[in-house]
Amino acid sequence: MTDKPAKPVLLTGASGALGRVLAKALAAMGWKLVLTDIAPFPDPIPAGCRFTKADLANGVDILRLAEGCGAIIHLGGVSVERPFEEVIGPNIRGLYHIYEAARREKARVIFASSNHSVGFHERSVTVPADTQFLPDGFYGLSKAYGELMGRMYWFKHGVESVFLRIGSARDEPIDARMLASWLSYGDLTDLVVRSVVTKNVGCVAVWGASKNTRMTWWRDDGRAALGWEPKDSADSFTAQLQNVLSGDPVQERFVGGGYCAIDYSRDEQAPAWSGAAGEA
Ligand SMILES: NC(=O)c1ccc[n+]([C@@H]2O[C@H](COP(=O)([O-])OP(=O)(O)OC[C@H]3O[C@@H](n4cnc5c(N)ncnc54)[C@H](O)[C@@H]3O)[C@@H](O)[C@H]2O)c1
């Protein structure tokens, strides 16, 4: 199987942290990328790529940008916890424009979902990818809704999706939580490549974390269908980071960490989730 897609690939959120990493890495593999973002692209445009500034709110622009593309790697939008009114435009309406474009082009969507769509699962429990969504804020809620939108477009229109439930994608882990949730840039790039080039993926979710010994939160996802296995590990940072804790019981209890604690207003402790069969 070739690791180079036959058609150009649209990459949204190209000017963001992960967009810049992927634009560089995929272009170096000879991919033809249509890069877009609401912010200017801060680096030299890689060979074989073009960049167009666009707002995800503009459905006509998104349709035009997707013309002739075989896949859309969708990273654009609000990427942190923000008030509802700020999240809904880019992350819900913007995603709808992406799916309409994918439907028209018969393109696959690789959607940057997030661990925050399942952030209120206990860290002590290991959950499969088809577990209940337990979003930890408006941002996580938009990612859960986004996955549901992808599922609807698969069942109703045959639009394929890979949902990347990214943990913490950055050059290095920086605290004890990331000893579990860290996803190296190399593993992210491999995951995105497999998500684009593997034939007939249907609609699958994959936990986006490297091969970290402490990653005991998640199991059973679509990685085998993609032929993806992470290679990197946060383990070498254990001695340095294992005591870098928040001191906040809510943050340390749940998968979503600090996002769970933002605006947390329960008087009593949150109940443990016990509604999903088969969770161990
Ligand atoms: N970095 C991580 O660890 C991580 C973890 C989980 C999920 N994700 C998801 O991965 C994606 C990329 O993450 P990132 O860390 O690169 O985020 P980022 O904030 O650096 O990049 C997001 C990009 O989206 C663009 N954008 C925002 N609103 C837009 C709009 N209306 N129209 C067009 N572009 C718009 C921004 O300008 C920005 O460049 C995001 O969707 C994020 O939610 C990232």
Short mmCIF file of C-alpha atoms and ligand atoms in Angstrom, two decimals:
data_model
loop_
_atom_site.label_atom_id
_atom_site.label_comp_id
_atom_site.label_asym_id
_atom_site.label_seq_id
_atom_site.Cartn_x
_atom_site.Cartn_y
_atom_site.Cartn_z
CA MET A 1 0.00 0.00 0.00
CA THR A 2 1.33 3.42 -0.93
CA ASP A 3 1.63 6.08 1.75
CA LYS A 4 0.85 8.81 -0.77
CA PRO A 5 -2.80 9.63 -1.47
CA ALA A 6 -3.90 9.80 -5.10
CA LYS A 7 -5.78 13.08 -4.61
CA PRO A 8 -4.88 16.32 -2.78
CA VAL A 9 -5.74 16.52 0.91
CA LEU A 10 -7.38 19.53 2.59
CA LEU A 11 -5.78 20.40 5.95
CA THR A 12 -7.76 22.83 8.12
CA GLY A 13 -6.23 24.52 11.16
CA ALA A 14 -2.98 24.51 9.19
CA SER A 15 -1.55 27.52 11.06
CA GLY A 16 -2.05 25.91 14.48
CA ALA A 17 0.40 23.86 16.53
CA LEU A 18 -0.48 20.45 15.05
CA GLY A 19 -1.33 21.85 11.59
CA ARG A 20 2.20 23.21 11.18
CA VAL A 21 3.74 19.90 12.27
CA LEU A 22 1.56 17.88 9.89
CA ALA A 23 1.89 20.30 6.97
CA LYS A 24 5.67 19.99 7.15
CA ALA A 25 5.77 16.21 7.70
CA LEU A 26 3.17 15.29 5.05
CA ALA A 27 4.60 17.68 2.46
CA ALA A 28 8.03 16.09 3.03
CA MET A 29 6.41 12.77 2.03
CA GLY A 30 5.34 14.34 -1.25
CA TRP A 31 1.68 14.90 -0.36
CA LYS A 32 -0.23 17.62 -2.19
CA LEU A 33 -1.88 19.66 0.56
CA VAL A 34 -4.51 22.39 0.41
CA LEU A 35 -3.76 24.30 3.61
CA THR A 36 -6.29 26.63 5.21
CA ASP A 37 -6.80 28.56 8.44
CA ILE A 38 -8.37 31.82 9.59
CA ALA A 39 -4.87 32.91 10.69
CA PRO A 40 -1.96 33.37 8.27
CA PHE A 41 0.39 30.41 7.82
CA PRO A 42 3.46 31.43 9.83
CA ASP A 43 6.04 29.24 8.07
CA PRO A 44 7.27 29.13 4.47
CA ILE A 45 4.63 27.23 2.43
CA PRO A 46 5.98 23.69 1.98
CA ALA A 47 6.64 22.42 -1.56
CA GLY A 48 3.55 20.97 -3.23
CA CYS A 49 1.16 22.90 -0.95
CA ARG A 50 -0.92 26.03 -1.27
CA PHE A 51 -2.41 28.10 1.55
CA THR A 52 -5.74 29.96 1.48
CA LYS A 53 -6.97 32.03 4.41
CA ALA A 54 -10.60 31.12 5.17
CA ASP A 55 -13.10 31.07 8.00
CA LEU A 56 -14.80 27.74 8.72
CA ALA A 57 -17.99 29.80 9.08
CA ASN A 58 -17.98 30.37 5.31
CA GLY A 59 -19.49 27.23 3.82
CA VAL A 60 -18.96 28.37 0.22
CA ASP A 61 -15.23 28.89 0.80
CA ILE A 62 -14.93 25.46 2.41
CA LEU A 63 -16.73 23.80 -0.52
CA ARG A 64 -14.34 25.52 -2.94
CA LEU A 65 -11.26 24.56 -0.95
CA ALA A 66 -12.33 20.90 -0.81
CA GLU A 67 -12.84 20.64 -4.58
CA GLY A 68 -10.87 17.66 -5.95
CA CYS A 69 -9.67 16.56 -2.47
CA GLY A 70 -9.88 12.90 -1.45
CA ALA A 71 -9.58 13.54 2.28
CA ILE A 72 -10.00 16.36 4.77
CA ILE A 73 -7.78 16.44 7.86
CA HIS A 74 -9.87 18.70 10.05
CA LEU A 75 -7.90 20.38 12.83
CA GLY A 76 -9.40 23.87 12.63
CA GLY A 77 -11.57 25.48 15.30
CA VAL A 78 -11.55 26.30 18.99
CA SER A 79 -9.01 23.94 20.58
CA VAL A 80 -9.37 24.81 24.29
CA GLU A 81 -12.20 25.23 26.77
CA ARG A 82 -14.14 28.43 25.95
CA PRO A 83 -17.66 29.78 26.58
CA PHE A 84 -20.47 28.08 24.64
CA GLU A 85 -21.03 31.01 22.27
CA GLU A 86 -17.37 31.00 21.16
CA VAL A 87 -17.26 27.26 20.57
CA ILE A 88 -20.48 26.70 18.67
CA GLY A 89 -19.61 28.61 15.47
CA PRO A 90 -16.21 27.15 14.52
CA ASN A 91 -16.69 23.71 16.07
CA ILE A 92 -20.30 22.89 15.19
CA ARG A 93 -21.31 25.03 12.22
CA GLY A 94 -17.74 24.86 10.85
CA LEU A 95 -17.74 21.07 11.11
CA TYR A 96 -21.07 20.92 9.28
CA HIS A 97 -19.43 22.81 6.40
CA ILE A 98 -16.59 20.28 6.42
CA TYR A 99 -19.00 17.33 6.27
CA GLU A 100 -21.06 18.91 3.50
CA ALA A 101 -17.86 19.41 1.49
CA ALA A 102 -16.80 15.81 2.19
CA ARG A 103 -20.19 14.56 1.08
CA ARG A 104 -19.96 16.47 -2.20
CA GLU A 105 -16.39 15.36 -2.93
CA LYS A 106 -16.87 11.78 -1.64
CA ALA A 107 -13.91 12.58 0.59
CA ARG A 108 -12.99 11.03 3.94
CA VAL A 109 -12.85 13.18 7.09
CA ILE A 110 -10.05 12.74 9.62
CA PHE A 111 -11.49 14.66 12.54
CA ALA A 112 -9.30 15.90 15.40
CA SER A 113 -11.57 14.88 18.25
CA SER A 114 -10.30 14.97 21.82
CA ASN A 115 -9.92 13.13 25.11
CA HIS A 116 -12.18 15.89 26.46
CA SER A 117 -15.17 14.23 24.73
CA VAL A 118 -14.77 11.50 27.37
CA GLY A 119 -13.09 13.65 30.02
CA PHE A 120 -15.31 12.70 32.98
CA HIS A 121 -14.35 9.02 32.89
CA GLU A 122 -12.37 7.98 35.95
CA ARG A 123 -8.67 7.43 35.32
CA SER A 124 -8.90 4.20 37.34
CA VAL A 125 -11.30 2.64 34.81
CA THR A 126 -10.26 1.35 31.37
CA VAL A 127 -12.85 2.18 28.72
CA PRO A 128 -13.28 1.02 25.10
CA ALA A 129 -13.65 3.53 22.27
CA ASP A 130 -17.41 2.88 22.07
CA THR A 131 -17.84 4.00 25.68
CA GLN A 132 -20.27 6.76 26.62
CA PHE A 133 -19.28 10.31 25.78
CA LEU A 134 -18.72 12.16 29.06
CA PRO A 135 -17.58 15.61 27.88
CA ASP A 136 -15.83 17.78 30.45
CA GLY A 137 -16.89 21.19 29.09
CA PHE A 138 -18.26 23.01 26.04
CA TYR A 139 -15.12 22.21 24.02
CA GLY A 140 -15.35 18.47 24.78
CA LEU A 141 -19.06 18.60 24.09
CA SER A 142 -18.38 20.04 20.63
CA LYS A 143 -15.98 17.14 19.93
CA ALA A 144 -18.57 14.57 21.05
CA TYR A 145 -21.19 16.24 18.85
CA GLY A 146 -18.64 16.28 16.03
CA GLU A 147 -18.15 12.52 16.27
CA LEU A 148 -21.93 12.05 16.23
CA MET A 149 -22.16 14.27 13.16
CA GLY A 150 -19.54 12.08 11.49
CA ARG A 151 -21.50 8.98 12.39
CA MET A 152 -24.66 10.47 10.89
CA TYR A 153 -22.85 11.31 7.63
CA TRP A 154 -21.48 7.71 7.49
CA PHE A 155 -24.83 6.01 7.99
CA LYS A 156 -26.83 8.43 5.89
CA HIS A 157 -24.39 9.41 3.14
CA GLY A 158 -21.49 6.92 3.27
CA VAL A 159 -18.94 9.61 4.21
CA GLU A 160 -16.04 7.83 5.94
CA SER A 161 -14.53 9.23 9.15
CA VAL A 162 -11.62 8.58 11.45
CA PHE A 163 -12.05 10.26 14.82
CA LEU A 164 -8.69 10.95 16.45
CA ARG A 165 -9.33 11.25 20.19
CA ILE A 166 -6.08 13.07 20.78
CA GLY A 167 -4.64 12.99 24.31
CA SER A 168 -1.81 15.54 24.64
CA ALA A 169 0.02 16.05 21.35
CA ARG A 170 3.16 18.12 21.88
CA ASP A 171 6.91 17.79 21.51
CA GLU A 172 7.35 16.55 25.10
CA PRO A 173 5.09 15.68 28.08
CA ILE A 174 5.15 18.35 30.80
CA ASP A 175 3.30 16.86 33.80
CA ALA A 176 2.32 13.55 35.43
CA ARG A 177 -0.99 13.35 33.53
CA MET A 178 0.87 13.42 30.23
CA LEU A 179 2.87 10.34 31.25
CA ALA A 180 -0.40 8.64 30.21
CA SER A 181 -1.93 11.01 27.65
CA TRP A 182 1.11 12.11 25.61
CA LEU A 183 1.03 11.58 21.84
CA SER A 184 4.35 12.22 20.12
CA TYR A 185 4.40 14.17 16.87
CA GLY A 186 5.85 11.10 15.13
CA ASP A 187 3.01 8.86 16.31
CA LEU A 188 0.45 11.56 15.41
CA THR A 189 1.89 11.83 11.90
CA ASP A 190 1.82 8.03 11.41
CA LEU A 191 -1.75 7.92 12.67
CA VAL A 192 -2.85 10.62 10.25
CA VAL A 193 -1.05 8.91 7.34
CA ARG A 194 -2.73 5.57 8.10
CA SER A 195 -6.09 7.33 8.52
CA VAL A 196 -5.83 8.85 5.04
CA VAL A 197 -4.30 6.02 3.01
CA THR A 198 -5.98 2.90 4.47
CA LYS A 199 -8.79 1.75 2.22
CA ASN A 200 -12.37 1.28 3.45
CA VAL A 201 -12.09 2.47 7.05
CA GLY A 202 -15.81 3.16 7.49
CA CYS A 203 -16.31 5.16 10.65
CA VAL A 204 -13.84 4.51 13.48
CA ALA A 205 -12.47 6.16 16.60
CA VAL A 206 -8.84 5.83 17.70
CA TRP A 207 -7.33 6.82 21.05
CA GLY A 208 -4.50 9.24 20.31
CA ALA A 209 -1.77 8.39 22.81
CA SER A 210 1.73 7.00 22.43
CA LYS A 211 2.89 3.64 23.84
CA ASN A 212 3.00 4.96 27.41
CA THR A 213 3.04 2.39 30.23
CA ARG A 214 0.70 4.65 32.21
CA MET A 215 -1.88 4.72 29.41
CA THR A 216 -4.33 2.40 31.17
CA TRP A 217 -7.38 4.63 30.59
CA TRP A 218 -8.29 3.44 27.09
CA ARG A 219 -8.60 0.22 25.08
CA ASP A 220 -10.29 -1.37 22.03
CA ASP A 221 -10.34 1.17 19.20
CA GLY A 222 -9.99 1.19 15.41
CA ARG A 223 -6.16 1.07 15.24
CA ALA A 224 -5.96 -2.50 13.89
CA ALA A 225 -8.18 -1.56 10.94
CA LEU A 226 -5.80 1.32 10.19
CA GLY A 227 -2.63 -0.72 10.76
CA TRP A 228 -1.44 1.90 13.30
CA GLU A 229 0.67 1.15 16.35
CA PRO A 230 2.34 3.96 18.32
CA LYS A 231 6.12 3.66 18.59
CA ASP A 232 7.11 6.40 21.05
CA SER A 233 6.66 6.48 24.83
CA ALA A 234 6.54 9.05 27.62
CA ASP A 235 8.15 6.51 29.97
CA SER A 236 11.60 8.09 29.88
CA PHE A 237 10.07 11.24 31.48
CA THR A 238 8.63 9.36 34.49
CA ALA A 239 11.29 10.25 37.06
CA GLN A 240 11.19 13.90 36.01
CA LEU A 241 7.38 14.29 35.88
CA GLN A 242 5.68 11.78 38.18
CA ASN A 243 5.43 14.34 40.99
CA VAL A 244 4.26 17.19 38.76
CA LEU A 245 0.67 17.01 40.04
CA SER A 246 -2.00 19.68 40.26
CA GLY A 247 -3.00 19.12 43.89
CA ASP A 248 -6.65 19.35 42.78
CA PRO A 249 -8.65 16.15 43.46
CA VAL A 250 -11.04 16.76 40.54
CA GLN A 251 -8.19 17.20 38.07
CA GLU A 252 -6.35 14.13 39.30
CA ARG A 253 -9.43 11.88 39.36
CA PHE A 254 -10.66 12.24 35.81
CA VAL A 255 -9.17 11.68 32.35
CA GLY A 256 -9.83 15.28 31.29
CA GLY A 257 -7.62 16.68 34.06
CA GLY A 258 -7.68 20.47 34.33
CA TYR A 259 -10.63 20.85 31.93
CA CYS A 260 -12.84 18.93 34.41
CA ALA A 261 -11.99 21.46 37.11
CA ILE A 262 -12.84 24.56 35.03
CA ASP A 263 -16.08 26.06 36.41
CA TYR A 264 -16.70 22.83 38.40
CA SER A 265 -19.56 23.68 40.73
CA ARG A 266 -20.85 20.45 42.27
CA ASP A 267 -21.24 20.70 46.05
CA GLU A 268 -20.64 16.97 46.55
CA GLN A 269 -18.20 14.62 44.80
CA ALA A 270 -19.27 13.58 41.31
CA PRO A 271 -20.67 10.04 41.24
CA ALA A 272 -18.56 7.39 39.52
CA TRP A 273 -19.88 6.51 36.06
CA SER A 274 -21.37 3.04 36.22
CA GLY A 275 -23.72 3.02 33.26
CA ALA A 276 -21.61 1.30 30.61
CA ALA A 277 -21.55 -2.49 30.40
CA GLY A 278 -18.21 -4.15 29.77
CA GLU A 279 -16.04 -1.43 31.27
CA ALA A 280 -13.25 -2.79 33.42
N1 LIG B 1 -2.80 19.60 20.75
C1 LIG B 1 -3.44 18.66 21.44
O1 LIG B 1 -2.89 18.03 22.35
C2 LIG B 1 -4.87 18.31 21.11
C3 LIG B 1 -5.56 17.45 21.96
C4 LIG B 1 -6.87 17.09 21.63
C5 LIG B 1 -7.45 17.58 20.48
N2 LIG B 1 -6.75 18.46 19.68
C6 LIG B 1 -7.43 19.01 18.51
O2 LIG B 1 -6.52 19.01 17.41
C7 LIG B 1 -6.76 20.18 16.61
C8 LIG B 1 -5.45 20.95 16.45
O3 LIG B 1 -4.98 21.30 17.74
P1 LIG B 1 -3.86 22.40 17.95
O4 LIG B 1 -3.23 22.12 19.25
O5 LIG B 1 -3.04 22.50 16.72
O6 LIG B 1 -4.78 23.70 18.11
P2 LIG B 1 -4.48 25.21 17.65
O7 LIG B 1 -5.39 26.07 18.43
O8 LIG B 1 -3.02 25.48 17.70
O9 LIG B 1 -4.96 25.20 16.11
C9 LIG B 1 -6.30 25.38 15.73
C10 LIG B 1 -6.31 26.25 14.50
O10 LIG B 1 -7.67 26.45 14.10
C11 LIG B 1 -7.77 27.78 13.59
N3 LIG B 1 -9.16 28.27 13.64
C12 LIG B 1 -9.85 28.63 14.76
N4 LIG B 1 -11.06 29.10 14.41
C13 LIG B 1 -11.13 29.03 13.05
C14 LIG B 1 -12.12 29.38 12.10
N5 LIG B 1 -13.30 29.91 12.48
N6 LIG B 1 -11.87 29.19 10.80
C15 LIG B 1 -10.68 28.66 10.39
N7 LIG B 1 -9.69 28.31 11.25
C16 LIG B 1 -9.92 28.49 12.57
C17 LIG B 1 -6.86 28.61 14.48
O11 LIG B 1 -6.46 29.81 13.84
C18 LIG B 1 -5.71 27.65 14.74
O12 LIG B 1 -4.62 27.87 13.85
C19 LIG B 1 -7.86 20.97 17.29
O13 LIG B 1 -9.09 20.67 16.66
C20 LIG B 1 -7.85 20.44 18.69
O14 LIG B 1 -9.11 20.55 19.30
C21 LIG B 1 -5.49 18.83 19.98
#
